[in-house]
Coordinates of C-alpha atoms and ligand atoms in Angstrom, one line a residue:
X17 CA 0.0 0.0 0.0
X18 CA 1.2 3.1 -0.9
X19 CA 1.6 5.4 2.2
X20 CA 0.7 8.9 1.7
X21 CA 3.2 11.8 2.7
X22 CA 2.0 13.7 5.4
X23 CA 2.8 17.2 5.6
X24 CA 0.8 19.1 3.4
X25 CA -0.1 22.0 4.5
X26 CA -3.8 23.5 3.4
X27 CA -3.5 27.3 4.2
X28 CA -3.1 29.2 7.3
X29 CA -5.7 30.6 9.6
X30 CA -5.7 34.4 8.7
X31 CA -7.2 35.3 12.1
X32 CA -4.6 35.5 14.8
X33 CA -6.1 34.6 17.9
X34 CA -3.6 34.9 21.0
X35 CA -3.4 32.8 24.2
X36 CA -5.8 35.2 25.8
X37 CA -8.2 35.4 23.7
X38 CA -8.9 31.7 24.2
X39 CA -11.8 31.8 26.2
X40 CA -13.7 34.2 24.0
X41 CA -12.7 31.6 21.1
X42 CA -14.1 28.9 23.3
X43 CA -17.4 30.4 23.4
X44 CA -18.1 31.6 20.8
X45 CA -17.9 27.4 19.3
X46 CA -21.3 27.6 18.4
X47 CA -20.5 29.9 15.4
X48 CA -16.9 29.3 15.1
X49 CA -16.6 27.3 11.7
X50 CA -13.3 28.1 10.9
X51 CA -10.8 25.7 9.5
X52 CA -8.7 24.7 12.0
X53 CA -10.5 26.4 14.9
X54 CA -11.1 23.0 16.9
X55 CA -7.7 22.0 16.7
X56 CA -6.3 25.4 18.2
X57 CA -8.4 25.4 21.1
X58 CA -7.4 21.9 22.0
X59 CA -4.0 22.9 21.8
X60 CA -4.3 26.3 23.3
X61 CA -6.6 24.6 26.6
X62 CA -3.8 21.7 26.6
X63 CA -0.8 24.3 27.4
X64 CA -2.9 26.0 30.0
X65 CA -4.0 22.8 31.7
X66 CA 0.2 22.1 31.4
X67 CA 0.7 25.0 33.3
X68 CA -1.4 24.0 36.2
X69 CA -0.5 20.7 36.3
X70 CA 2.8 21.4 36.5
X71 CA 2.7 24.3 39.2
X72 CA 1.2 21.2 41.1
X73 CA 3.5 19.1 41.0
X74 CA 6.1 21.7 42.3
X75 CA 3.7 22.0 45.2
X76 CA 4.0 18.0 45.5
X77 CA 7.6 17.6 45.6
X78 CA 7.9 20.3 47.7
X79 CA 6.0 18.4 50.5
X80 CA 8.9 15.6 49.9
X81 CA 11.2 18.0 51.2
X82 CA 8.9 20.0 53.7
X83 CA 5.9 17.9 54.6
X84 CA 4.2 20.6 56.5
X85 CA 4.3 23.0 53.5
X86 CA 0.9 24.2 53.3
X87 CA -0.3 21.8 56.0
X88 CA -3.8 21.7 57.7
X89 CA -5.7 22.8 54.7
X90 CA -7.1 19.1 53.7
X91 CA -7.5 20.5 49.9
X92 CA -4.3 21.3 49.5
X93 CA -3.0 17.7 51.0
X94 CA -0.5 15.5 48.8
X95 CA -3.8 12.8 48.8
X96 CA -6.0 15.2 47.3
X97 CA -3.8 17.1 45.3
X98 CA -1.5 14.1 43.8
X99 CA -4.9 13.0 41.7
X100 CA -5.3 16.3 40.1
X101 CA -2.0 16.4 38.9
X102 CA -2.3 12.9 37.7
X103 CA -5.4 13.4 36.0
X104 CA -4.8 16.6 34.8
X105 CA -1.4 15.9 33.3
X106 CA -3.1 13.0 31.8
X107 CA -6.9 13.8 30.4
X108 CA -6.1 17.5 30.7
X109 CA -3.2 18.5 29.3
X110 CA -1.8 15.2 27.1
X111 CA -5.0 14.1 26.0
X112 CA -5.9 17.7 24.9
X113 CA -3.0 18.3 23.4
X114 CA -3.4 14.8 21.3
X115 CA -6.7 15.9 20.4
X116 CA -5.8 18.8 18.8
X117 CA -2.4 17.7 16.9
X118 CA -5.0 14.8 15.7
X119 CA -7.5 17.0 14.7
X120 CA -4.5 19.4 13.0
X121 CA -3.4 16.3 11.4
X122 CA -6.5 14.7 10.2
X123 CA -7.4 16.8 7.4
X124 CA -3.8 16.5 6.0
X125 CA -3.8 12.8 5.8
X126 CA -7.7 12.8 4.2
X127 CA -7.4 15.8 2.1
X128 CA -11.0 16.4 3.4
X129 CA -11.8 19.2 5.7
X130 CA -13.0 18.7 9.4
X131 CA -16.5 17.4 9.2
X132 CA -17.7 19.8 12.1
X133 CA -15.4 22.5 13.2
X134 CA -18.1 23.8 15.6
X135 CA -18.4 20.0 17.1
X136 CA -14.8 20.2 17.5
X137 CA -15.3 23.2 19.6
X138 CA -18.0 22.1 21.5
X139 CA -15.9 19.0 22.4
X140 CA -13.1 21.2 23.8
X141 CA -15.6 23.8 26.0
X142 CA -17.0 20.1 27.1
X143 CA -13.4 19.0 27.8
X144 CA -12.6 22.2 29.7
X145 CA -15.3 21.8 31.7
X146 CA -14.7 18.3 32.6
X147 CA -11.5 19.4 33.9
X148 CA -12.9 22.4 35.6
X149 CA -15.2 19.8 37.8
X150 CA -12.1 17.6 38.2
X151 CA -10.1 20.8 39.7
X152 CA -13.1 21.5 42.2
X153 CA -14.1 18.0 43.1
X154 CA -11.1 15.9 43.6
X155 CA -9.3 18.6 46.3
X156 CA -12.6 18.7 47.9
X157 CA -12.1 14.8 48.3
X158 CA -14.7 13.6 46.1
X159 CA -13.1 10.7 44.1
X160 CA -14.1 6.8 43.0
X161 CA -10.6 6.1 44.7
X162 CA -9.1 4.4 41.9
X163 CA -6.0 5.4 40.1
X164 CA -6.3 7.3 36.9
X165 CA -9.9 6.1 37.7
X166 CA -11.1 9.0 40.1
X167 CA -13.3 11.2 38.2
X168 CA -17.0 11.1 40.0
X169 CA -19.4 9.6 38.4
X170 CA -20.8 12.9 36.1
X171 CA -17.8 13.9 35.1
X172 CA -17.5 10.4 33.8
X173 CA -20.7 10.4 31.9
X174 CA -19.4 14.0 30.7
X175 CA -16.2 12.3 29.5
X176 CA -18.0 9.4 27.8
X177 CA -20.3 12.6 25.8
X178 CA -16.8 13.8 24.9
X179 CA -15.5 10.5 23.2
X180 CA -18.4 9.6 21.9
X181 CA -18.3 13.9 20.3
X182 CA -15.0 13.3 19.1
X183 CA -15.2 10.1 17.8
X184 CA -18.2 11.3 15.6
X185 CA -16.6 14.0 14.5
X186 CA -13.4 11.6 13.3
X187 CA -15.0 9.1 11.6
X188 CA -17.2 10.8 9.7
X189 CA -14.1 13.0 8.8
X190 CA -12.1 10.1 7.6
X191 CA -15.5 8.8 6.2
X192 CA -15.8 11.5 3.2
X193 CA -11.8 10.3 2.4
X194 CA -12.2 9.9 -1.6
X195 CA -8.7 8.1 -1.8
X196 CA -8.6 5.1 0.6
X197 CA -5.1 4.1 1.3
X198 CA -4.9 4.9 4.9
X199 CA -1.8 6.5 6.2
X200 CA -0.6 4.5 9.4
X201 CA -1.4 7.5 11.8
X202 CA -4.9 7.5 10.7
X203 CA -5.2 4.0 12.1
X204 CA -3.9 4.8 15.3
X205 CA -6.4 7.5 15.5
X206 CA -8.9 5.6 14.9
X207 CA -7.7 2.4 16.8
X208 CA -7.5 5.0 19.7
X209 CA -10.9 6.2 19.6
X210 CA -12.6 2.9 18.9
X211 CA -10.6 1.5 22.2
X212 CA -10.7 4.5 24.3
X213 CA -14.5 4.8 25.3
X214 CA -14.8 0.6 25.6
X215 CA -11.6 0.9 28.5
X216 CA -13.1 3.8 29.8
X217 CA -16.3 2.3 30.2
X218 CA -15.0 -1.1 31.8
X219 CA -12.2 0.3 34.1
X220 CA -15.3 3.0 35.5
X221 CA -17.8 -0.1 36.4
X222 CA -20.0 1.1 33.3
X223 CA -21.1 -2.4 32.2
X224 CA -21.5 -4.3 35.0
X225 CA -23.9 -4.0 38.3
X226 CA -21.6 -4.5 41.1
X227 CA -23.8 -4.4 43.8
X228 CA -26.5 -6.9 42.4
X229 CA -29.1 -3.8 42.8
X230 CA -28.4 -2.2 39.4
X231 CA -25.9 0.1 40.9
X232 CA -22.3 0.7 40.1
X233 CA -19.5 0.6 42.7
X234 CA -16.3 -1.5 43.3
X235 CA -16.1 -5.2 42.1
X236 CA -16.0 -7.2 45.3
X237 CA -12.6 -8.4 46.8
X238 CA -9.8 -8.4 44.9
X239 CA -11.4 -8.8 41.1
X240 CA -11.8 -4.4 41.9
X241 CA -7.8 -4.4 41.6
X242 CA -7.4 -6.7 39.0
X243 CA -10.2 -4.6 37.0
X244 CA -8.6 -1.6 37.9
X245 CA -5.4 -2.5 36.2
X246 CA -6.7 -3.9 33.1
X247 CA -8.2 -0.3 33.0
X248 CA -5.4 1.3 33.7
X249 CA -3.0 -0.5 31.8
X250 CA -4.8 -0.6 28.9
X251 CA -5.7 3.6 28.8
X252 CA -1.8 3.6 28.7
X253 CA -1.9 1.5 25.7
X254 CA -4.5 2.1 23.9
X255 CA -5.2 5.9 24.3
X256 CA -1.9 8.0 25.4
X257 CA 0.3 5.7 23.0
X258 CA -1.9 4.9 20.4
X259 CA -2.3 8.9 20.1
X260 CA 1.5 9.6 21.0
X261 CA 2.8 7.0 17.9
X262 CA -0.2 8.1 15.6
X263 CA 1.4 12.0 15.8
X264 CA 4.8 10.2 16.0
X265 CA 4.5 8.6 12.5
X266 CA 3.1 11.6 11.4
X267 CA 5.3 13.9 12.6
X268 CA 8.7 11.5 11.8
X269 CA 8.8 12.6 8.0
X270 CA 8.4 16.1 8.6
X271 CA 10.9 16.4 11.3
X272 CA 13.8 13.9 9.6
X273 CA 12.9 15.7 6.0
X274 CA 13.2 11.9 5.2
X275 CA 10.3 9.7 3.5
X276 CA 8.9 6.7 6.2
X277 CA 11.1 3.8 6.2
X278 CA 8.4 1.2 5.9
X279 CA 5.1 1.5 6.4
X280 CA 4.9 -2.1 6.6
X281 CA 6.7 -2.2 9.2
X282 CA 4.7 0.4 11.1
X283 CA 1.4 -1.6 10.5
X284 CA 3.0 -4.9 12.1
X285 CA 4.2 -2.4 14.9
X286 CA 0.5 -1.4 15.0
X287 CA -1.5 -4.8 14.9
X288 CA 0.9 -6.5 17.0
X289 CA 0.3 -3.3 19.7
X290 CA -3.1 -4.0 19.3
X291 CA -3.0 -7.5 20.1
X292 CA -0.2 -7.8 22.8
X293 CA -0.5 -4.7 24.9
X294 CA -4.1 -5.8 26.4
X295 CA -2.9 -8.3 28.2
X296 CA -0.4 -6.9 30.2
X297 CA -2.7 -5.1 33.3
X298 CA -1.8 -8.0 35.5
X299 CA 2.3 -7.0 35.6
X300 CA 1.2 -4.0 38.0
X301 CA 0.3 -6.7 40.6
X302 CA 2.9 -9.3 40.0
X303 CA 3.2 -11.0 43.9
X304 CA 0.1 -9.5 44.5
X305 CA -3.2 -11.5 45.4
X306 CA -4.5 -12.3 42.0
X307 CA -4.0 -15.7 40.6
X308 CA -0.4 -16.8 39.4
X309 CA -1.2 -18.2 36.0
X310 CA -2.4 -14.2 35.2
X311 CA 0.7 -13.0 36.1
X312 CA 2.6 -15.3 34.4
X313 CA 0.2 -14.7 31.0
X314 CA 1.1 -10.6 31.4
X315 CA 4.4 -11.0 32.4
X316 CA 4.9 -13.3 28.9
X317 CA 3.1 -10.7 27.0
X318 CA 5.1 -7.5 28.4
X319 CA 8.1 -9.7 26.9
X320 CA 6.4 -9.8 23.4
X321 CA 6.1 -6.2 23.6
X322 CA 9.2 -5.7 22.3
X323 CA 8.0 -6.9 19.0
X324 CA 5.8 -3.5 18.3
X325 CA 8.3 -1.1 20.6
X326 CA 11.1 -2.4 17.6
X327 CA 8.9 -1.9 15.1
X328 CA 8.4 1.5 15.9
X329 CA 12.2 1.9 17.7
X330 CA 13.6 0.5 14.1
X331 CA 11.5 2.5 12.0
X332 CA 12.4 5.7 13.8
X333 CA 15.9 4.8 13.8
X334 CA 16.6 4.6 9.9
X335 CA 14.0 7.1 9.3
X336 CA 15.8 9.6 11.3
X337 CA 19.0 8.2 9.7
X338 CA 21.3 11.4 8.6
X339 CA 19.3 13.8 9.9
X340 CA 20.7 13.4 14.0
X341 CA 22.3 17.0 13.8
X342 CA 18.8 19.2 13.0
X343 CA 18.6 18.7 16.5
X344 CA 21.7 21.2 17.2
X345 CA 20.3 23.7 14.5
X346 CA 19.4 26.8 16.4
X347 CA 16.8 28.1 13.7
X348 CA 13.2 28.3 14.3
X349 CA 12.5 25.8 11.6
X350 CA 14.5 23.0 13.4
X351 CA 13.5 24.5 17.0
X352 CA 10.8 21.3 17.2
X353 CA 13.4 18.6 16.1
X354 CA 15.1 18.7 19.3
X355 CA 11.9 17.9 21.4
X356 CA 11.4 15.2 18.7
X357 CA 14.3 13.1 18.7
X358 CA 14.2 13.2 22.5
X359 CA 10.8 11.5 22.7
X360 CA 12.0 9.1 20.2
X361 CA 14.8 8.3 22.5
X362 CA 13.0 8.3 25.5
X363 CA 10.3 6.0 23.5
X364 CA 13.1 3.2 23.4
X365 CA 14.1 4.3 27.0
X366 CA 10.8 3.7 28.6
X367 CA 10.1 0.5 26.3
X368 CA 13.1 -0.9 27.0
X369 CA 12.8 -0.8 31.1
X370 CA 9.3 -2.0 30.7
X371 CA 9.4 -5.9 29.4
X372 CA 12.2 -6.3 32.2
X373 CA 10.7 -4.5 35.0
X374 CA 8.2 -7.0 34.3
X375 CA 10.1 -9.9 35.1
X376 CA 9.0 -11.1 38.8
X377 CA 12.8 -11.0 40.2
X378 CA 13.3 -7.6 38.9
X379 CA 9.9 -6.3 40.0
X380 CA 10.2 -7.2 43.4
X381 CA 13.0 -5.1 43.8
X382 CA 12.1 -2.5 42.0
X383 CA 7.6 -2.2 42.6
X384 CA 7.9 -0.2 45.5
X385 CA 10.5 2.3 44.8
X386 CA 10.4 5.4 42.8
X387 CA 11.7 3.8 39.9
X388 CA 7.9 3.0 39.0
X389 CA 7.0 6.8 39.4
X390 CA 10.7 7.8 36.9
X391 CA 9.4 4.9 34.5
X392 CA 5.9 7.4 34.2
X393 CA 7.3 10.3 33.8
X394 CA 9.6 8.8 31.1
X395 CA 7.0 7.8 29.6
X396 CA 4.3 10.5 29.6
X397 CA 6.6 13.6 29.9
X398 CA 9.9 12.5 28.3
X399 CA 8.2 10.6 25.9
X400 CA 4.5 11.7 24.7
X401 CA 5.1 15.4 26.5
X402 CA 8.0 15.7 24.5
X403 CA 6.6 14.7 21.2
X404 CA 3.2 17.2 21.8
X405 CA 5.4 19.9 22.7
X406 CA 7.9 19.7 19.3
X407 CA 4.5 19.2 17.4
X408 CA 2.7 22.2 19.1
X409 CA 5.9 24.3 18.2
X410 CA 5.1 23.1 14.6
X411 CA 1.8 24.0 14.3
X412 CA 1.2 26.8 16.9
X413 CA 2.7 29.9 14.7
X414 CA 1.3 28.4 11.8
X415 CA -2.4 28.3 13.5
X416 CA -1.8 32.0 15.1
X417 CA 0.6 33.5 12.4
X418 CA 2.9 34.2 14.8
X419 CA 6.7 32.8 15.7
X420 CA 7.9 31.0 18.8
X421 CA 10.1 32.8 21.2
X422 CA 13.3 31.1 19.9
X423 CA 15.6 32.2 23.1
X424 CA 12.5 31.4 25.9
X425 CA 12.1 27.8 23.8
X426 CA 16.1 27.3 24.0
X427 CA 15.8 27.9 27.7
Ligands
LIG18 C1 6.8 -2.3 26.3 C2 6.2 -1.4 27.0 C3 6.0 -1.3 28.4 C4 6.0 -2.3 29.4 C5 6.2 -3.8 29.2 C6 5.8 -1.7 30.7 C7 5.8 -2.3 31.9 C8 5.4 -1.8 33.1 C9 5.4 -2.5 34.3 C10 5.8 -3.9 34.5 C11 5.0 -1.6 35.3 C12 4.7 -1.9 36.7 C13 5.8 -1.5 37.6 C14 5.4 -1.8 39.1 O1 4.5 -1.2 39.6 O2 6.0 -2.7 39.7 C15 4.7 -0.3 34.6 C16 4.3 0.8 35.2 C17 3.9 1.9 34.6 N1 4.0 2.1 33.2 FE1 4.9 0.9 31.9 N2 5.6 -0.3 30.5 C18 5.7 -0.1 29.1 C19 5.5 1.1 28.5 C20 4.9 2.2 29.1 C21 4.4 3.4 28.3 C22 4.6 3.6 26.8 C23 3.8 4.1 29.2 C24 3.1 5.4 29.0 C25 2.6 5.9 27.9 C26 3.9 3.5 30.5 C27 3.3 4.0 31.7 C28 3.4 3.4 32.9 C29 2.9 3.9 34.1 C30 2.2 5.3 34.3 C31 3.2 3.0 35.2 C32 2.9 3.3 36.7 C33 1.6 2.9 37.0 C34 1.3 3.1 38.5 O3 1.7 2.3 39.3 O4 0.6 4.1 38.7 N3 4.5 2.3 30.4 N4 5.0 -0.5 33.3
LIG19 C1 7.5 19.4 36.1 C2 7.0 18.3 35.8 C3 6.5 17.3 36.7 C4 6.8 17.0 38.0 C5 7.8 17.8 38.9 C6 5.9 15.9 38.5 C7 5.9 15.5 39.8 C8 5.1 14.4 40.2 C9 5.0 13.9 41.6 C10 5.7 14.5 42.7 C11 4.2 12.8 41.6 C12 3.8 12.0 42.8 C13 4.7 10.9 43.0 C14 4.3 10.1 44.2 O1 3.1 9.9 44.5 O2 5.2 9.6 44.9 C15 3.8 12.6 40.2 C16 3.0 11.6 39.8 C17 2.6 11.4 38.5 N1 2.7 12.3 37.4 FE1 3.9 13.9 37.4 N2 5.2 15.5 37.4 C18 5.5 16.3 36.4 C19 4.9 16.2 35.1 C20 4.0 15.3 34.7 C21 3.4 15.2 33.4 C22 3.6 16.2 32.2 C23 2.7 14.0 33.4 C24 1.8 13.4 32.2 C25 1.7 13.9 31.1 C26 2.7 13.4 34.7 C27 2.1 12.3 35.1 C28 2.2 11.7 36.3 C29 1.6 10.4 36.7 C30 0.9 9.4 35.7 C31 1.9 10.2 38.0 C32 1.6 8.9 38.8 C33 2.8 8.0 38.7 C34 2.7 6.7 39.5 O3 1.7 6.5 40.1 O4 3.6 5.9 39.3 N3 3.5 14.2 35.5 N4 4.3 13.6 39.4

């Protein structure tokens, strides 16, 4: 199949709409059609949700070192205030910023504009305000108290409208596609969205009545934790990387100013993802109470995830090949490369620890240290951060006619 070039570019927004005026742009969504409008509020709510998120965690490792720093206000407590950064970092600001490089990148790959620019917009006020009830209710202590689990239950019906918003707005997008031949990003984007709202559903006790009255609550005993790990596993898999590589193969080409080295290879990386990484949930539990034979099945499968981590390692290895030193060109064209490359890196840093941390005698030595916690942020900031932020610097003065401070960025 013959892979289509991304990197077309289909005319710049002539309005310039700063970071301030964001949330007049945000509500005025219900007669916003303009092309590319959806995707620069995404990305313009992602940075500000970063900069929250962030100035939390400062707050949280600064109660490593002082633990009474802004003690006796329970809302401002590490246990109420770890889950907003959590979930802020990760449905906030890197799932926001996703959304919008995917919906920048959509009608590039399908040569078909956005089906609904003013559903797009919708979707983000929705978003923002899903996040807005996550900022009041979780320091308040209102939580399902389980991890990346803890919206309440109306913010996860909200979340579930949002998905369901988004996913419309996709598929009917790739829908009115006249020529066929998918580019692999597109099915990552699609995989993502057709996975997303199923895990979402599952890990929040959607499908099933728990209590044997019709209502929703934990599974009994310890079935709740295995649950909870399939969930959470699998919104690593199948949402934040599914996203992250579908912007990563897009963005590869553009970056390395080199074609894809095979698409092939980045579909086996894609179906063999597909298959392997759903069965991995039980390797957060490994000597935990759940049954052996589990372990052993997720602990087998976190091995055979080398097989689409190559796939994807190789392909951005020789597609990057003689293109290493953009990354040490100070000019505002190449200023995204750097962030690139590192995610790349970080991509087959992360990927690599993971199979082996896996393993039950290196687990036990390493499940309750803060090598877990590094392994995350390796992950979602070295990794996925890294690769939102190079394409946000890519798109943003193109969306906003405007250039990036080259010297603040070098800081
Ligand atoms: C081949 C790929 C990977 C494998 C086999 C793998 C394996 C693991 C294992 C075994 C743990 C459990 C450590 C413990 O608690 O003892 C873990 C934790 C974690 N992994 Fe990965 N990992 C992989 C890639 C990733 C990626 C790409 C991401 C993010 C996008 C990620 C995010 C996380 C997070 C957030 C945790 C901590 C969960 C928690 O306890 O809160 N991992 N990983
Ligand atoms: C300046 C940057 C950041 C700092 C200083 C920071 C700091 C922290 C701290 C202190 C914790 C709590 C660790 C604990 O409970 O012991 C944490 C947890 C976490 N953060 Fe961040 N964070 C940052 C950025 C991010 C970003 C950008 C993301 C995602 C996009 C993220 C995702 C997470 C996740 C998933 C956890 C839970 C990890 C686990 O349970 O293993 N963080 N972070």
């Amino acid at each position: 199949m013959e892979a289509k070039r991304p990197g077309r570019w289909q005319g710049r927004s002539r309005q310039n709409m700063g970071l301030l005026s964001l949330p007049g742009g945000l509500c005025r969504w219900n007669n916003n059609d303009e092309e590319n409008s959806a995707a620069r509020s995404f990305i313009l709510s992602s940075v500000l949700w970063l900069a929250f998120v962030v100035s939390l965690a400062l707050i949280l490792a600064t109660k490593f070192v002082w633990p009474d720093f802004l003690g006796g206000t329970a809302w401002l407590s590490f246990g109420r205030l770890r889950p907003l950064h959590v979930n802020g970092a990760l449905f906030g600001w890197l799932s926001m910023s996703s959304t919008g490089i995917m919906l920048y990148i959509l009608p590039r790959l399908t040569g078909v504009r956005l089906y609904s620019e003013r559903l797009g917009n919708l979707t983000c006020l929705l978003w923002n305000l899903l996040l807005i009830g996550a900022s009041i209710t979780l320091p308040l202590g209102y939580t399902q108290g389980r991890e990346y689990a803890e919206f309440i239950l109306p913010l996860d019906y909200l979340f579930m409208s949002i998905l369901a918003l988004l996913g419309y707005n996709v598929f009917k997008t790739v829908a009115r596609m006249k020529d066929k031949a998918m580019y692999v990003s597109l099915w990552y984007f699609l995989g993502s969205l057709v996975w997303m709202p199923f895990t979402y559903m599952v890990g929040n006790n959607f499908l099933m009545d728990t209590t044997g009255l019709g209502g929703r609550g934990p599974v009994p005993g310890v079935n709740d934790a295995m649950l909870n790990w399939w969930y959470g596993h699998n919104i690593i898999g199948m949402w934040f990387s599914t996203t992250g590589l579908g912007i990563f193969y897009y963005f590869l080409p553009v970056f390395t100013k080199n074609p894809l080295y095979s698409h092939r290879l980045s579909l086996i990386g894609f179906w063999t993802l597909a298959f392997f990484y759903v069965w991995n949930g039980q390797h957060h539990l490994i000597y935990g109470p759940g049954p052996d034979w589990l372990e052993d099945v997720a602990i087998t499968f976190s091995v055979l995830m080398l097989i689409p981590v190559f796939a994807v390692v190789y392909n951005f290895f020789k597609t990057a090949q003689g293109s290493w030193h953009l990354m040490f060109d100070n000019s505002h064209e190449h200023l995204p490369v750097r962030f690139f490359m590192v995610g790349g890196l970080a991509y087959f840093l992360t990927c690599t620890q993971g199979p082996f941390q896996a393993l039950k005698a290196v687990n036990s030595n390493l499940h309750l240290s803060y090598w877990v916690v590094a392994h995350a942020h390796l992950a979602f900031l070295a990794t996925f951060s890294f690769i939102s932020m190079a394409s946000i610097y890519y798109i943003l003065p193109r969306l906003l006619n405007t250039s990036i401070n080259l010297r603040l960025a070098h800081w």
